[in-house]
Coordinates of C-alpha atoms in Angstrom, one line a residue:
Chain A
M1 CA 42.3 -49.8 14.0
T2 CA 40.2 -49.4 10.5
G3 CA 42.2 -46.2 9.6
R4 CA 39.2 -45.0 8.1
V5 CA 38.7 -41.0 8.2
L6 CA 35.4 -38.8 7.7
V7 CA 35.6 -35.7 6.3
G8 CA 32.4 -33.2 6.1
V9 CA 31.9 -31.5 2.9
K10 CA 28.7 -28.7 3.1
R11 CA 28.1 -27.7 -0.2
V12 CA 27.6 -23.4 0.4
I13 CA 26.9 -20.3 -1.8
D14 CA 30.3 -19.4 -3.4
Y15 CA 32.1 -17.1 -1.9
A16 CA 32.4 -14.9 -4.9
V17 CA 28.5 -13.8 -4.9
K18 CA 27.0 -11.2 -3.7
I19 CA 23.9 -12.8 -1.5
R20 CA 20.8 -11.0 -1.5
V21 CA 18.2 -12.1 0.6
K22 CA 14.4 -13.3 0.0
P23 CA 12.0 -10.5 -0.1
D24 CA 9.5 -12.7 2.0
Q25 CA 12.7 -12.5 4.9
S26 CA 12.9 -16.2 5.1
G27 CA 16.3 -16.5 4.3
V28 CA 18.8 -15.8 1.3
V29 CA 18.2 -16.6 -2.8
T30 CA 20.2 -19.9 -3.3
D31 CA 18.0 -21.0 -6.7
G32 CA 20.7 -20.4 -10.1
V33 CA 22.9 -19.2 -7.3
K34 CA 26.8 -20.5 -8.1
H35 CA 27.9 -23.0 -5.2
S36 CA 30.7 -24.8 -4.6
M37 CA 33.1 -26.6 -1.4
N38 CA 32.5 -24.5 2.4
P39 CA 36.3 -23.1 2.2
F40 CA 37.4 -24.4 5.1
C41 CA 35.8 -28.2 4.6
E42 CA 38.6 -28.3 1.4
I43 CA 41.9 -27.7 3.4
A44 CA 39.7 -30.8 5.6
V45 CA 39.7 -32.9 2.8
E46 CA 43.2 -31.8 2.2
E47 CA 44.3 -33.2 5.1
A48 CA 43.3 -36.1 5.0
V49 CA 44.5 -37.0 1.4
K50 CA 47.8 -36.0 3.0
M51 CA 47.3 -38.3 6.3
K52 CA 46.6 -40.7 3.4
E53 CA 49.4 -40.2 1.3
K54 CA 52.1 -40.4 4.3
K55 CA 50.1 -43.5 5.4
L56 CA 49.2 -42.6 8.5
I57 CA 45.8 -43.8 7.9
K58 CA 43.7 -46.0 5.3
E59 CA 40.6 -44.7 3.7
V60 CA 39.2 -40.8 3.2
V61 CA 35.5 -40.9 3.4
A62 CA 33.9 -38.0 2.0
V63 CA 30.4 -37.1 3.3
S64 CA 28.3 -35.0 2.5
C65 CA 24.2 -33.9 4.4
G66 CA 21.7 -32.1 1.9
P67 CA 19.7 -32.7 -1.0
Q68 CA 21.0 -34.5 -4.9
Q69 CA 23.4 -31.7 -5.9
A70 CA 25.4 -32.2 -2.4
Q71 CA 26.8 -35.4 -4.9
E72 CA 29.1 -32.6 -7.2
T73 CA 30.6 -31.5 -3.5
I74 CA 31.5 -35.0 -3.0
R75 CA 32.4 -35.8 -6.7
T76 CA 34.7 -32.8 -5.6
A77 CA 36.6 -34.6 -2.7
L78 CA 36.2 -37.8 -4.6
A79 CA 38.4 -35.9 -6.9
M80 CA 41.1 -34.1 -4.7
G81 CA 41.9 -37.6 -3.8
A82 CA 39.2 -39.5 -1.3
D83 CA 38.1 -43.0 -1.4
R84 CA 34.4 -43.0 -1.6
G85 CA 31.5 -40.7 -0.4
I86 CA 28.2 -40.6 1.4
H87 CA 25.0 -38.8 0.9
V88 CA 23.1 -38.2 3.5
E89 CA 19.8 -37.5 1.7
V90 CA 18.1 -34.9 3.6
T91 CA 15.8 -32.0 1.2
G92 CA 13.3 -29.0 0.9
K93 CA 12.2 -27.6 4.2
D94 CA 14.0 -30.7 6.2
Y95 CA 17.0 -29.6 3.9
E96 CA 15.8 -25.7 5.4
N97 CA 16.1 -25.9 8.8
L98 CA 19.2 -28.8 9.1
G99 CA 21.8 -27.2 11.4
P100 CA 24.9 -27.8 13.2
L101 CA 23.2 -30.7 16.0
Q102 CA 21.1 -33.0 13.0
V103 CA 24.5 -32.5 10.9
A104 CA 26.6 -33.4 13.9
K105 CA 23.7 -36.4 15.1
I106 CA 24.4 -37.9 11.2
F107 CA 28.4 -38.1 11.6
A108 CA 28.1 -39.3 15.4
A109 CA 25.8 -42.1 13.6
L110 CA 28.1 -42.8 10.6
A111 CA 31.6 -42.9 12.7
K112 CA 30.4 -45.9 14.6
K113 CA 28.9 -47.7 11.6
E114 CA 32.0 -46.6 9.5
E115 CA 34.1 -47.2 12.7
A116 CA 36.6 -44.5 12.1
Q117 CA 39.3 -43.1 13.4
L118 CA 39.0 -40.0 13.2
V119 CA 36.3 -37.7 11.4
I120 CA 37.8 -33.9 10.3
L121 CA 35.4 -31.0 9.1
G122 CA 36.1 -27.7 8.6
K123 CA 36.0 -25.0 11.3
Q124 CA 33.2 -23.9 10.4
A125 CA 31.1 -23.2 7.2
I126 CA 30.4 -20.1 5.5
D127 CA 26.7 -19.5 5.1
D128 CA 26.0 -19.8 9.2
D129 CA 29.3 -19.3 10.8
C130 CA 28.4 -21.7 13.2
N131 CA 31.5 -23.0 14.3
Q132 CA 29.6 -25.5 16.1
T133 CA 28.6 -29.1 14.4
G134 CA 33.0 -30.1 15.1
Q135 CA 32.6 -30.0 18.9
M136 CA 28.9 -31.2 18.9
T137 CA 30.0 -34.5 17.1
A138 CA 32.8 -35.0 19.3
A139 CA 30.6 -34.7 22.3
L140 CA 28.2 -37.0 20.9
L141 CA 31.0 -39.7 20.5
D142 CA 32.4 -38.4 23.8
W143 CA 35.5 -37.9 21.8
P144 CA 38.8 -35.6 22.0
Q145 CA 38.4 -33.0 20.3
G146 CA 41.1 -30.9 18.0
T147 CA 39.3 -27.3 16.9
F148 CA 40.7 -24.3 14.8
A149 CA 43.6 -27.2 14.0
S150 CA 47.0 -25.1 12.0
E151 CA 49.1 -28.2 12.5
V152 CA 48.6 -31.7 12.6
T153 CA 51.2 -34.9 13.5
M154 CA 50.6 -38.2 13.9
E155 CA 52.8 -38.5 17.9
G156 CA 52.0 -42.8 18.5
D157 CA 49.3 -43.3 18.6
K158 CA 47.9 -40.1 20.2
L159 CA 47.7 -36.9 17.6
K160 CA 49.1 -33.4 18.1
V161 CA 47.2 -30.9 17.0
V162 CA 48.9 -26.9 17.0
R163 CA 45.2 -25.1 17.3
E164 CA 44.6 -21.2 16.7
I165 CA 43.5 -19.1 19.3
D166 CA 42.3 -15.6 20.5
G167 CA 45.7 -15.4 22.3
G168 CA 48.5 -17.5 19.3
L169 CA 48.4 -21.0 19.4
E170 CA 47.8 -23.7 21.6
T171 CA 49.1 -26.9 21.0
I172 CA 47.3 -30.2 22.6
K173 CA 48.0 -34.1 22.6
I174 CA 44.7 -35.8 22.3
N175 CA 43.6 -39.9 22.2
I176 CA 43.0 -41.5 18.8
P177 CA 40.1 -41.8 17.5
A178 CA 39.4 -38.1 17.7
V179 CA 37.4 -35.2 15.8
L180 CA 39.5 -32.2 14.2
T181 CA 38.2 -28.7 12.6
A182 CA 40.1 -27.4 10.3
D183 CA 41.6 -23.7 10.2
L184 CA 42.4 -21.3 7.4
R185 CA 46.4 -22.0 7.7
L186 CA 46.3 -25.9 8.0
N187 CA 47.3 -26.4 4.5
T188 CA 46.8 -25.6 0.7
P189 CA 43.8 -27.7 -0.6
R190 CA 45.4 -29.2 -4.0
Y191 CA 43.6 -28.8 -7.6
A192 CA 41.4 -31.3 -8.4
T193 CA 43.6 -32.2 -11.9
L194 CA 42.1 -34.3 -14.6
P195 CA 43.8 -37.8 -14.4
N196 CA 42.4 -37.4 -10.7
I197 CA 38.8 -36.5 -11.6
M198 CA 38.6 -39.0 -14.2
K199 CA 39.8 -41.4 -11.7
A200 CA 36.7 -39.7 -9.4
K201 CA 33.8 -41.1 -11.6
K202 CA 34.9 -44.6 -10.6
K203 CA 34.6 -44.4 -7.1
K204 CA 31.4 -45.4 -5.4
I205 CA 29.1 -42.4 -3.4
A206 CA 26.2 -44.1 -1.1
N207 CA 23.3 -43.3 -1.2
M208 CA 21.2 -43.0 2.8
K209 CA 18.9 -41.0 5.1
P210 CA 18.8 -40.0 8.2
A211 CA 16.0 -42.1 9.4
D212 CA 18.6 -45.2 8.4
L213 CA 21.5 -44.0 11.0
S214 CA 18.0 -43.6 13.1
V215 CA 19.2 -39.8 13.4
D216 CA 16.6 -37.6 14.3
I217 CA 16.4 -34.0 12.3
V218 CA 14.0 -32.5 13.7
S219 CA 15.2 -28.8 14.4
R220 CA 15.1 -27.4 18.1
L221 CA 15.6 -23.7 16.2
E222 CA 13.2 -21.8 14.0
V223 CA 14.5 -19.1 11.8
L224 CA 12.1 -15.7 12.6
K225 CA 13.9 -13.3 10.2
V226 CA 16.8 -12.8 7.8
E227 CA 17.6 -9.7 7.7
E228 CA 20.3 -7.5 5.1
P229 CA 23.0 -5.8 7.3
P230 CA 22.1 -1.6 8.1
Q231 CA 23.1 0.2 5.4
R232 CA 26.9 1.5 5.6
E233 CA 25.5 5.4 6.8
A234 CA 28.1 8.3 6.2
G235 CA 30.8 9.1 9.4
M236 CA 31.0 12.7 10.6
K237 CA 34.5 15.3 10.9
V238 CA 34.4 16.7 14.4
E239 CA 37.1 19.1 15.6
T240 CA 38.5 17.9 19.1
V241 CA 38.6 15.3 21.4
E242 CA 35.8 16.3 23.5
D243 CA 33.4 17.0 20.5
L244 CA 34.3 12.7 19.8
V245 CA 33.3 12.1 23.2
A246 CA 30.2 13.9 23.9
K247 CA 29.1 12.3 20.5
L248 CA 30.0 8.6 21.4
K249 CA 28.1 9.1 24.6
E250 CA 25.1 11.0 22.7
G251 CA 24.6 8.1 20.6
G252 CA 25.2 5.8 22.9
T253 CA 28.4 4.0 21.6
I254 CA 29.8 4.8 25.4
Chain B
M1 CA -4.2 -38.2 -41.9
A2 CA -1.0 -37.1 -43.1
A3 CA -1.0 -33.6 -41.9
L4 CA -1.2 -35.8 -38.1
F5 CA 1.7 -37.6 -39.3
K6 CA 4.1 -35.0 -40.2
A7 CA 2.5 -32.7 -36.8
R8 CA 3.8 -36.1 -34.5
K9 CA 7.0 -36.2 -35.8
A10 CA 7.4 -32.8 -35.9
L11 CA 6.9 -33.1 -32.5
A12 CA 9.3 -35.9 -31.9
L13 CA 11.9 -33.5 -33.5
C14 CA 10.7 -31.2 -31.0
V15 CA 11.0 -32.5 -27.8
N16 CA 14.7 -34.5 -29.5
G17 CA 15.7 -31.4 -30.1
I18 CA 15.2 -29.7 -26.6
R19 CA 16.4 -33.1 -24.5
R20 CA 19.5 -32.4 -26.7
L21 CA 19.8 -28.6 -26.1
S22 CA 20.2 -29.0 -22.4
Q23 CA 22.6 -31.6 -21.9
L24 CA 24.0 -29.0 -24.0
A25 CA 23.6 -26.1 -21.8
E26 CA 25.2 -27.9 -18.9
L27 CA 28.8 -29.3 -19.4
P28 CA 28.6 -32.9 -17.4
E29 CA 30.0 -32.8 -14.2
T30 CA 33.5 -34.1 -15.0
H31 CA 34.1 -31.0 -16.7
Q32 CA 32.4 -28.6 -14.6
I33 CA 35.2 -29.6 -11.9
L34 CA 38.2 -29.4 -14.6
R35 CA 36.9 -26.3 -15.0
Q36 CA 36.6 -24.9 -11.9
T37 CA 40.2 -26.1 -11.3
C38 CA 41.4 -24.1 -14.4
R39 CA 39.2 -20.7 -13.3
D40 CA 40.9 -21.3 -9.8
Y41 CA 44.2 -21.8 -11.9
A42 CA 43.6 -19.0 -13.8
D43 CA 42.3 -16.3 -10.8
R44 CA 45.3 -17.4 -8.8
E45 CA 48.5 -18.2 -10.7
L46 CA 47.6 -16.6 -14.5
S47 CA 45.8 -13.5 -14.3
P48 CA 48.4 -12.2 -12.0
I49 CA 51.3 -12.7 -13.8
A50 CA 49.9 -12.2 -17.5
G51 CA 50.3 -8.2 -18.2
R52 CA 54.3 -9.4 -17.0
L53 CA 54.3 -12.1 -19.0
D54 CA 52.9 -9.8 -21.8
K55 CA 55.6 -7.1 -21.4
E56 CA 58.5 -8.9 -21.2
H57 CA 57.9 -11.6 -23.8
S58 CA 58.6 -14.3 -21.4
Y59 CA 57.7 -18.6 -21.5
P60 CA 55.7 -19.1 -18.9
G61 CA 57.4 -22.2 -17.8
K62 CA 56.8 -22.9 -14.6
Q63 CA 52.7 -22.5 -15.4
I64 CA 52.9 -24.8 -18.8
L65 CA 54.5 -27.9 -15.8
D66 CA 51.6 -26.7 -13.2
L67 CA 49.3 -27.4 -16.0
G68 CA 51.1 -30.2 -16.9
A69 CA 51.1 -31.9 -13.5
M70 CA 47.1 -31.0 -13.4
G71 CA 47.3 -33.1 -17.0
V72 CA 46.0 -30.1 -18.7
M73 CA 48.7 -29.8 -21.6
A74 CA 47.4 -33.9 -22.7
I75 CA 43.6 -33.8 -23.1
E76 CA 41.9 -34.8 -26.6
V77 CA 39.9 -31.5 -27.1
P78 CA 40.2 -28.8 -24.5
E79 CA 37.4 -27.2 -25.4
D80 CA 36.3 -25.5 -21.5
L81 CA 39.4 -25.6 -20.6
G82 CA 41.3 -23.9 -23.2
G83 CA 38.5 -20.9 -21.9
E84 CA 39.4 -20.4 -18.4
I85 CA 43.1 -20.5 -19.3
S86 CA 43.0 -17.8 -21.5
R87 CA 40.9 -16.0 -19.9
G88 CA 43.6 -15.8 -16.9
C89 CA 46.7 -15.4 -19.6
A90 CA 45.7 -15.9 -23.3
S91 CA 49.4 -16.4 -24.3
T92 CA 49.2 -20.0 -21.7
G93 CA 46.5 -20.7 -23.9
V94 CA 47.5 -20.4 -27.2
V95 CA 51.0 -23.1 -25.2
V96 CA 47.7 -25.3 -24.0
S97 CA 45.7 -25.1 -26.9
V98 CA 48.7 -26.0 -29.8
N99 CA 50.3 -28.9 -27.5
N100 CA 46.9 -30.6 -27.1
S101 CA 45.3 -29.9 -30.4
L102 CA 47.8 -29.1 -33.4
Y103 CA 51.5 -31.3 -32.1
I104 CA 49.7 -34.3 -30.0
G105 CA 46.4 -34.5 -31.5
P106 CA 47.6 -35.5 -35.0
I107 CA 50.2 -38.0 -33.3
L108 CA 47.4 -39.3 -31.2
K109 CA 44.8 -40.2 -34.2
F110 CA 47.1 -40.7 -36.9
G111 CA 50.5 -42.3 -35.2
T112 CA 52.1 -45.3 -34.7
E113 CA 52.2 -47.0 -30.7
E114 CA 56.0 -46.6 -31.0
Q115 CA 55.8 -43.3 -32.6
K116 CA 52.8 -42.2 -29.6
N117 CA 55.1 -43.2 -26.9
E118 CA 57.8 -41.3 -28.1
W119 CA 56.5 -38.5 -29.5
I120 CA 53.1 -37.9 -26.9
T121 CA 54.5 -39.2 -23.5
P122 CA 57.1 -37.1 -22.9
F123 CA 54.9 -34.2 -24.2
S124 CA 52.2 -34.7 -21.6
T125 CA 53.4 -33.4 -18.5
G126 CA 54.3 -29.4 -19.7
E127 CA 58.5 -30.7 -19.3
K128 CA 58.1 -30.2 -23.2
V129 CA 55.3 -28.6 -25.5
G130 CA 55.4 -29.4 -29.0
C131 CA 54.0 -26.8 -32.6
F132 CA 52.5 -28.2 -35.9
A133 CA 54.5 -26.5 -39.0
L134 CA 52.6 -25.8 -42.0
S135 CA 52.4 -22.2 -42.9
E136 CA 54.8 -20.8 -44.8
P137 CA 56.5 -17.3 -46.1
G138 CA 54.5 -18.0 -49.3
N139 CA 51.5 -19.7 -48.6
G140 CA 49.4 -19.8 -44.8
S141 CA 45.1 -19.7 -46.2
D142 CA 46.9 -21.6 -49.3
A143 CA 48.0 -24.6 -47.1
G144 CA 48.1 -27.5 -50.4
A145 CA 50.6 -25.2 -52.2
A146 CA 53.7 -26.4 -49.6
S147 CA 56.7 -25.6 -51.3
T148 CA 58.7 -27.2 -48.4
L149 CA 59.7 -30.8 -50.1
A150 CA 60.9 -34.0 -48.4
H151 CA 62.8 -36.5 -51.0
Q152 CA 64.8 -39.7 -50.3
E153 CA 68.1 -40.4 -49.6
G154 CA 68.8 -44.0 -48.8
D155 CA 66.7 -44.9 -45.3
E156 CA 66.1 -40.9 -44.7
W157 CA 64.1 -38.7 -45.7
V158 CA 65.7 -35.5 -46.2
L159 CA 63.9 -32.1 -45.5
N160 CA 64.4 -28.7 -47.3
G161 CA 62.5 -25.5 -47.1
T162 CA 61.1 -23.1 -44.9
K163 CA 57.3 -22.7 -42.3
A164 CA 56.8 -19.5 -40.9
W165 CA 54.4 -18.4 -38.0
I166 CA 54.9 -21.2 -36.3
T167 CA 53.9 -21.0 -32.3
N168 CA 55.6 -22.6 -29.4
S169 CA 58.5 -23.1 -31.8
W170 CA 61.3 -21.4 -29.7
D171 CA 60.0 -23.4 -26.5
A172 CA 59.2 -26.9 -28.4
S173 CA 60.9 -30.4 -28.1
A174 CA 59.6 -31.6 -31.4
T175 CA 57.2 -30.5 -34.7
V176 CA 54.8 -32.1 -36.8
V177 CA 55.9 -30.5 -40.4
F178 CA 54.3 -30.6 -43.6
A179 CA 56.1 -31.1 -46.9
T180 CA 55.9 -32.2 -50.5
T181 CA 57.1 -35.4 -51.3
D182 CA 55.1 -36.1 -54.2
K183 CA 55.1 -32.8 -56.1
K184 CA 52.6 -33.3 -59.4
L185 CA 50.6 -35.2 -57.3
K186 CA 49.2 -31.3 -55.7
H187 CA 47.7 -31.5 -52.2
K188 CA 47.9 -35.2 -52.7
G189 CA 51.0 -34.9 -52.4
I190 CA 51.9 -33.5 -49.4
S191 CA 52.7 -35.6 -46.6
A192 CA 53.6 -35.5 -42.4
F193 CA 56.5 -35.8 -40.3
L194 CA 57.8 -35.5 -36.8
I195 CA 61.3 -33.8 -36.0
P196 CA 62.7 -33.4 -32.5
M197 CA 63.8 -30.1 -32.3
P198 CA 66.9 -29.3 -31.9
H199 CA 68.1 -30.8 -34.5
P200 CA 70.7 -30.7 -37.3
G201 CA 70.0 -29.2 -40.2
L202 CA 66.6 -27.2 -38.2
S203 CA 67.4 -24.0 -36.8
L204 CA 64.5 -20.9 -35.7
G205 CA 64.3 -17.4 -37.2
K206 CA 64.2 -14.3 -35.4
K207 CA 61.5 -14.3 -32.1
E208 CA 58.9 -12.3 -34.0
D209 CA 58.0 -9.2 -32.1
K210 CA 53.8 -9.6 -32.3
L211 CA 50.9 -6.6 -31.5
G212 CA 49.8 -9.5 -28.3
I213 CA 49.9 -13.3 -27.2
R214 CA 54.3 -11.9 -26.7
A215 CA 54.5 -14.5 -23.9
S216 CA 54.3 -17.7 -26.5
S217 CA 57.0 -17.9 -29.3
T218 CA 56.2 -17.4 -33.0
A219 CA 59.1 -17.8 -35.3
N220 CA 60.2 -19.2 -38.6
I221 CA 61.4 -22.6 -38.4
I222 CA 64.3 -23.3 -41.5
L223 CA 65.0 -26.7 -43.0
E224 CA 68.3 -27.2 -44.8
D225 CA 68.9 -30.5 -45.5
C226 CA 67.3 -31.9 -42.5
R227 CA 67.8 -35.4 -42.0
I228 CA 65.3 -37.8 -40.5
P229 CA 64.9 -41.4 -40.4
L230 CA 61.4 -42.8 -42.5
S231 CA 59.7 -44.4 -39.4
N232 CA 60.0 -40.1 -38.8
M233 CA 56.5 -39.8 -41.3
L234 CA 52.9 -39.5 -39.4
G235 CA 50.3 -41.8 -40.9
P236 CA 50.4 -42.5 -44.9
R237 CA 52.4 -40.9 -47.6
G238 CA 50.2 -38.1 -48.9
A239 CA 47.9 -38.0 -46.5
G240 CA 49.4 -35.1 -45.2
F241 CA 46.9 -32.2 -46.7
K242 CA 44.0 -34.4 -45.3
I243 CA 45.7 -35.1 -41.8
A244 CA 46.1 -31.3 -41.7
M245 CA 42.6 -30.3 -42.0
Q246 CA 41.3 -32.5 -39.9
T247 CA 43.7 -31.8 -37.3
L248 CA 42.6 -27.8 -37.7
D249 CA 38.9 -28.6 -37.4
S250 CA 40.0 -30.3 -33.7
G251 CA 41.7 -26.8 -33.4
R252 CA 39.2 -24.7 -34.0
I253 CA 37.4 -26.1 -31.3
G254 CA 40.3 -25.1 -28.5
I255 CA 41.3 -21.2 -30.7
A256 CA 37.2 -21.1 -30.2
S257 CA 37.6 -21.4 -26.6
Q258 CA 40.8 -19.0 -26.5
A259 CA 38.8 -16.8 -27.9
L260 CA 35.7 -17.0 -25.9
G261 CA 38.5 -16.8 -23.0
I262 CA 39.3 -13.4 -24.2
A263 CA 36.2 -11.8 -25.1
Q264 CA 34.9 -13.4 -20.5
A265 CA 38.0 -11.6 -19.4
S266 CA 36.9 -8.1 -21.5
L267 CA 34.0 -8.3 -20.2
D268 CA 34.2 -9.2 -16.6
C269 CA 36.8 -6.1 -16.7
A270 CA 34.1 -4.3 -18.6
A271 CA 31.2 -4.8 -16.2
D272 CA 32.8 -4.2 -12.9
Y273 CA 34.1 -1.0 -14.5
A274 CA 30.4 0.0 -15.1
H275 CA 29.8 -1.1 -11.3
K276 CA 32.8 1.2 -10.0
R277 CA 32.6 4.5 -12.8
C278 CA 30.9 7.3 -11.3
A279 CA 29.9 10.0 -14.2
F280 CA 27.0 12.6 -14.3
G281 CA 26.1 11.1 -10.4
S282 CA 25.8 7.8 -10.8
P283 CA 27.6 4.3 -11.9
I284 CA 28.2 4.7 -15.7
G285 CA 26.4 1.3 -15.7
K286 CA 23.3 2.8 -14.9
L287 CA 24.1 4.6 -18.5
Q288 CA 21.9 2.9 -21.4
G289 CA 24.5 3.5 -23.9
I290 CA 27.0 1.2 -22.1
Q291 CA 23.7 -0.8 -20.8
F292 CA 23.3 -2.0 -25.3
K293 CA 27.2 -2.7 -24.9
L294 CA 27.2 -5.0 -22.3
A295 CA 24.3 -6.8 -23.6
D296 CA 25.8 -7.1 -27.0
M297 CA 28.6 -8.5 -25.5
A298 CA 27.1 -10.6 -23.4
V299 CA 25.4 -12.4 -26.2
A300 CA 28.2 -12.4 -28.7
I301 CA 29.8 -14.4 -25.5
E302 CA 27.2 -17.1 -25.5
S303 CA 26.1 -17.8 -28.3
A304 CA 30.2 -18.4 -29.8
R305 CA 29.9 -20.5 -26.1
L306 CA 27.3 -23.0 -27.5
L307 CA 28.6 -23.0 -30.9
T308 CA 31.8 -24.0 -29.2
W309 CA 30.3 -27.0 -27.1
K310 CA 28.1 -27.9 -29.8
A311 CA 31.7 -28.5 -31.4
A312 CA 33.1 -29.5 -28.9
S313 CA 30.5 -32.4 -27.8
L314 CA 29.4 -33.6 -31.6
R315 CA 33.7 -34.4 -31.8
D316 CA 32.7 -36.7 -29.0
S317 CA 30.5 -38.9 -29.7
Q318 CA 32.8 -38.7 -33.0
K319 CA 29.9 -37.0 -35.6
P320 CA 30.7 -35.0 -38.2
F321 CA 31.8 -31.4 -36.8
T322 CA 34.0 -29.5 -39.5
K323 CA 30.6 -26.8 -40.1
E324 CA 30.4 -26.2 -36.2
A325 CA 33.6 -26.1 -35.8
A326 CA 34.4 -23.2 -38.0
M327 CA 31.4 -21.7 -36.7
A328 CA 32.8 -22.3 -33.5
K329 CA 36.2 -21.0 -34.7
L330 CA 34.5 -17.5 -36.6
A331 CA 32.1 -16.9 -33.7
A332 CA 34.3 -16.9 -30.9
S333 CA 37.5 -14.8 -32.6
E334 CA 34.9 -12.0 -33.7
A335 CA 33.5 -11.8 -30.3
A336 CA 36.6 -11.9 -29.1
T337 CA 37.3 -8.8 -31.4
F338 CA 34.3 -7.1 -30.5
C339 CA 34.8 -7.7 -26.7
S340 CA 38.0 -6.6 -26.2
H341 CA 36.8 -3.6 -28.5
Q342 CA 33.8 -2.7 -26.6
A343 CA 35.2 -3.4 -23.0
I344 CA 38.0 -0.6 -23.9
Q345 CA 35.5 1.7 -25.4
I346 CA 33.7 1.3 -21.8
L347 CA 36.6 1.8 -19.7
G348 CA 37.3 5.1 -21.8
G349 CA 40.8 6.3 -21.1
M350 CA 41.8 3.9 -18.6
G351 CA 41.7 0.8 -21.0
Y352 CA 44.3 2.4 -23.3
V353 CA 46.8 1.4 -20.5
T354 CA 48.5 -0.6 -19.7
D355 CA 47.1 -0.4 -15.5
M356 CA 43.7 -2.3 -16.9
P357 CA 44.2 -5.6 -19.2
A358 CA 41.4 -4.1 -21.1
E359 CA 44.4 -3.3 -23.9
R360 CA 46.2 -6.7 -23.4
H361 CA 43.0 -7.9 -24.2
Y362 CA 42.3 -5.7 -27.6
R363 CA 45.9 -6.9 -28.2
D364 CA 45.6 -10.5 -28.0
A365 CA 42.0 -10.8 -29.5
R366 CA 43.5 -9.7 -32.6
I367 CA 44.8 -12.6 -33.9
T368 CA 42.5 -15.3 -33.0
E369 CA 40.5 -13.9 -36.1
I370 CA 44.0 -14.8 -38.0
Y371 CA 45.6 -18.2 -37.0
E372 CA 44.0 -21.7 -37.4
G373 CA 42.5 -20.6 -40.6
T374 CA 41.4 -17.1 -41.4
S375 CA 37.5 -15.9 -40.8
E376 CA 37.8 -16.1 -44.2
I377 CA 38.8 -19.7 -44.7
Q378 CA 36.2 -20.2 -41.6
R379 CA 33.1 -18.8 -43.8
L380 CA 34.6 -21.1 -47.0
V381 CA 34.5 -24.2 -45.0
I382 CA 31.3 -23.2 -43.7
A383 CA 30.6 -22.4 -47.2
G384 CA 31.2 -25.1 -48.4
Q385 CA 29.0 -27.6 -46.0
V386 CA 26.0 -25.6 -46.0
L387 CA 26.5 -26.2 -49.7
K388 CA 26.7 -29.5 -50.0
E389 CA 23.6 -30.2 -47.2
Y390 CA 21.7 -28.5 -50.0
Q391 CA 23.1 -30.4 -52.6
Q392 CA 20.7 -32.6 -54.8

């Protein structure tokens, strides 16, 4: 038992930024735009660090896939308490085409290589809202998964996970090793305090490429177009319920 | 040949300048992470309560403890951090700045190991804060005329006099005090002392009812036969004026950041309003009159910010930074009053009422041109440095 946890951290456009679509509709504007760690990834890091503080696990490894700037995100994870980082370098067109399946392959390979006990990810990223990486990683590793976790407790050699589902809360028990994805109410991420930021400077970040893990990151998907959502139009008032029903039928809504 | 040489030299200077400038345009990574932490904390925990703290004149005790836990109450120079904290709440910002620069600062630089252990360690967590007692009712800018006296009686120093306008006084557990030990030596006869609070012979005047930064306490400190051990002298005898001036140099960078925070908060408030408020059929941000104001505010802030970062960077590299610190404080405090004034103008009537933070920024900004060296004193410091550069 290595007691090692891999935590995925993704660098995304900051939640407070107003997104603009590129004029050629190939994507959104990222140059010069403020980026930060995906909020659900922050929650994932916090959970891992808490588990380490409770002595349930021994080492937290923060992993990010992307260009040079991904190291900033890893550094923030280190400042929150992760022990070391791994930067899987993906740049240029490869990075633009990087999606959940490739990231899942990378995480699966790393989990095996690092002999990890747990992989914790955010439930989804706020840029693509895919909500796929955790599930795909578990499938590739053939590990159980506890997704949308709002509470995680170690019970002996199993994990009890309370999951947020449409109908309410579902409690499951899964074996370790496992993949977890963090939901909003799992915890409140800590601030990166000055002493921890200074300690983080000494922590190591290893660099590697997907090829080093024998992972092929060719995308099977092609983005055809990115557009703004339609402008919100003014509503209209009607006098009676019959008028309302007629209008809705007219517009093809019902 | 000489011309070629000159041109090469000019090019080299230019390249070096560009490299230095680009290093300055972006803060190092650690600073960026810490700045983000402070910004998040200010947005989540300080902004929501700043209005109430101001109205009730209440000391932000819990927040100071939180900031202590984040390590912010005891960093060497809170350049960008003082700014981010002040963007949330200027009063909290000044408590942080005074504790760091004016209280811990001189002890760190001039104190013995025992003094550092006794007087710094408990003050780095936010549980205890310190203050800096230089000004008197009879002299603020004229710091060399300290009328507070200290004389030796056996194995004690005995202090008598009154200090005025002391920030943190009602919430502090210790103070650095400047008193004259040798009147004949004029400003070379001033020494620095450490006094715990409370302490026999030390009493506090009434809390001043201020225009702004109301959540921080400001009062007189009255010393009447206040007795302290000989080991409570900070630095050598007669070094007090030098200690005060050097401490204020660093403190200026902290106050410059505070002023920047207030200025930035004013711009944030005004720009947001300009998007939303409609007049003459469109958001007022479309009107050139408003745009000119926003542009002037942004330039004032960015220039003051770069000056502040430069002063901090010079200090970090242990290079002389007196002129740059004075320039930063001058530029930032004037930017704060300018921006907060314009913000109220942009908000119109809404800027005048407490529903919006603009009026608080206006009141908070005003003190930044006065304390830690008035704008007039800053100009004297800068002129002194400039004239020195051009001498012989």
